[in-house]
Amino acid sequence: THAFTFRSSTSTIIDDESKIPAKYQQVEIIPEQKVIKYPKALLKKAIESGETIEWVHLETNLSVKFM
């Protein structure tokens, strides 16, 4: 007997990092280098709570696992 299961997940897609508001940026200063990170979990939570963030969207993924 074969079985399969479905799993749904949501990915946070950043279309253009330069358009993301500063409040969603994490800046790290490494000697001689400035690194800006965009925490996708924070962006996802904001979108799910109804906030619109240009150039960021959620994408639903579906995977199938055969057993």
Coordinates of N, CA and C in Angstrom, one line a residue:
T1 N 0.8 -1.2 0.0 CA 0.0 0.0 0.0 C 0.9 1.2 0.0
H2 N 0.5 2.2 -0.8 CA 1.2 3.4 -0.9 C 0.3 4.6 -0.3
A3 N 1.0 5.5 0.3 CA 0.2 6.6 0.8 C 1.0 7.9 0.5
F4 N 0.3 9.0 0.5 CA 0.9 10.3 0.3 C 0.3 11.3 1.2
T5 N 1.0 12.3 1.5 CA 0.5 13.4 2.3 C 0.8 14.7 1.6
F6 N 0.0 15.7 1.9 CA 0.2 17.1 1.3 C 0.7 18.0 2.5
R7 N 1.5 18.9 2.1 CA 1.9 19.9 3.1 C 1.9 21.3 2.5
S8 N 1.4 22.2 3.1 CA 1.3 23.6 2.6 C 2.2 24.5 3.5
S9 N 3.0 25.3 2.8 CA 3.8 26.3 3.5 C 3.7 27.6 2.8
T10 N 4.1 28.7 3.5 CA 4.1 30.0 3.0 C 5.5 30.6 3.0
S11 N 6.0 31.1 1.8 CA 7.3 31.7 1.7 C 7.1 33.2 1.6
T12 N 8.0 33.9 2.2 CA 8.1 35.4 2.1 C 9.0 35.7 1.0
I13 N 8.5 36.4 -0.1 CA 9.3 36.7 -1.2 C 9.6 38.2 -1.3
I14 N 10.9 38.6 -1.3 CA 11.3 40.0 -1.4 C 11.6 40.3 -2.9
D15 N 10.8 41.1 -3.5 CA 11.0 41.4 -4.9 C 12.1 42.5 -5.2
D16 N 12.2 43.4 -4.2 CA 13.2 44.5 -4.4 C 13.5 45.0 -3.0
E17 N 14.7 44.5 -2.5 CA 15.2 44.9 -1.2 C 15.3 46.4 -1.0
S18 N 15.6 47.1 -2.0 CA 15.8 48.6 -1.9 C 14.6 49.3 -1.6
K19 N 13.4 48.7 -1.7 CA 12.1 49.4 -1.5 C 11.5 49.1 -0.1
I20 N 12.2 48.2 0.7 CA 11.6 47.8 2.0 C 11.9 48.9 3.0
P21 N 10.8 49.3 3.7 CA 11.0 50.4 4.7 C 12.1 50.0 5.8
A22 N 12.7 51.1 6.3 CA 13.8 50.9 7.3 C 13.4 50.1 8.5
K23 N 12.1 50.2 8.9 CA 11.7 49.6 10.1 C 11.7 48.0 10.0
Y24 N 11.9 47.5 8.8 CA 12.0 46.1 8.5 C 13.4 45.7 8.2
Q25 N 14.4 46.5 8.4 CA 15.8 46.2 8.2 C 16.5 46.0 9.5
Q26 N 17.4 45.1 9.4 CA 18.4 44.9 10.6 C 19.8 45.2 10.0
V27 N 20.4 46.1 10.6 CA 21.7 46.5 10.1 C 22.8 46.0 11.1
E28 N 23.8 45.3 10.5 CA 24.9 44.8 11.2 C 26.2 45.5 10.7
I29 N 27.0 46.0 11.6 CA 28.2 46.6 11.2 C 29.4 45.6 11.5
I30 N 30.0 45.2 10.4 CA 31.1 44.3 10.5 C 32.3 45.2 10.1
P31 N 33.5 45.0 10.7 CA 34.6 45.9 10.3 C 34.7 46.1 8.8
E32 N 34.6 47.4 8.5 CA 34.7 47.9 7.1 C 33.6 47.5 6.2
Q33 N 32.5 47.0 6.8 CA 31.3 46.6 5.9 C 30.0 46.8 6.7
K34 N 29.0 47.2 6.0 CA 27.7 47.4 6.6 C 26.8 46.4 5.9
V35 N 26.2 45.5 6.7 CA 25.3 44.5 6.1 C 23.9 44.8 6.5
I36 N 23.0 44.8 5.6 CA 21.5 45.1 5.9 C 20.8 43.7 5.6
K37 N 20.1 43.3 6.6 CA 19.3 42.1 6.5 C 17.8 42.4 6.6
Y38 N 17.0 41.5 6.0 CA 15.6 41.7 6.0 C 15.0 40.5 6.6
P39 N 14.6 40.5 7.9 CA 14.0 39.4 8.5 C 12.7 39.0 8.0
K40 N 12.7 37.9 7.2 CA 11.5 37.5 6.5 C 10.3 37.1 7.5
A41 N 10.7 36.6 8.7 CA 9.6 36.2 9.6 C 8.8 37.5 10.1
L42 N 9.6 38.6 10.3 CA 8.9 39.9 10.6 C 8.1 40.4 9.5
L43 N 8.6 40.3 8.3 CA 7.8 40.8 7.1 C 6.6 40.0 6.9
K44 N 6.7 38.6 7.1 CA 5.5 37.8 6.9 C 4.5 38.1 8.0
K45 N 4.9 38.3 9.2 CA 3.9 38.6 10.3 C 3.2 39.9 10.0
A46 N 3.9 40.9 9.5 CA 3.3 42.2 9.2 C 2.3 42.1 8.1
I47 N 2.6 41.3 7.1 CA 1.7 41.1 5.9 C 0.4 40.3 6.4
E48 N 0.7 39.3 7.2 CA -0.5 38.5 7.7 C -1.4 39.3 8.6
S49 N -0.9 40.3 9.2 CA -1.7 41.1 10.1 C -2.4 42.3 9.3
G50 N -2.2 42.3 8.0 CA -2.9 43.3 7.2 C -2.1 44.4 6.6
E51 N -0.9 44.5 7.0 CA 0.0 45.6 6.5 C 0.4 45.3 5.1
T52 N 0.4 46.4 4.3 CA 0.9 46.3 2.9 C 2.4 46.8 2.9
I53 N 3.2 45.9 2.3 CA 4.6 46.3 2.2 C 5.0 46.1 0.7
E54 N 5.2 47.2 0.0 CA 5.5 47.2 -1.4 C 6.7 46.3 -1.6
W55 N 6.7 45.6 -2.7 CA 7.8 44.7 -3.2 C 8.1 43.5 -2.3
V56 N 7.1 43.2 -1.5 CA 7.2 42.0 -0.7 C 5.8 41.3 -0.8
H57 N 5.8 40.0 -1.0 CA 4.6 39.2 -1.0 C 4.7 37.8 -0.5
L58 N 3.6 37.2 -0.1 CA 3.7 35.8 0.4 C 3.3 34.9 -0.8
E59 N 3.9 33.8 -0.8 CA 3.6 32.8 -1.8 C 3.4 31.4 -1.1
T60 N 2.3 30.8 -1.5 CA 1.9 29.5 -0.9 C 2.5 28.4 -1.7
N61 N 3.1 27.5 -1.0 CA 3.8 26.3 -1.7 C 3.1 25.0 -1.2
L62 N 3.0 24.1 -2.1 CA 2.3 22.8 -1.7 C 3.3 21.7 -2.1
S63 N 3.6 20.8 -1.2 CA 4.5 19.7 -1.5 C 3.7 18.4 -1.2
V64 N 4.1 17.4 -1.9 CA 3.5 16.1 -1.8 C 4.6 15.1 -1.4
K65 N 4.3 14.3 -0.4 CA 5.3 13.3 0.1 C 4.7 11.9 -0.1
F66 N 5.4 11.1 -0.9 CA 4.9 9.7 -1.1 C 5.6 8.8 -0.1
M67 N 4.9 7.9 0.4 CA 5.4 7.0 1.4 C 5.2 5.5 1.0

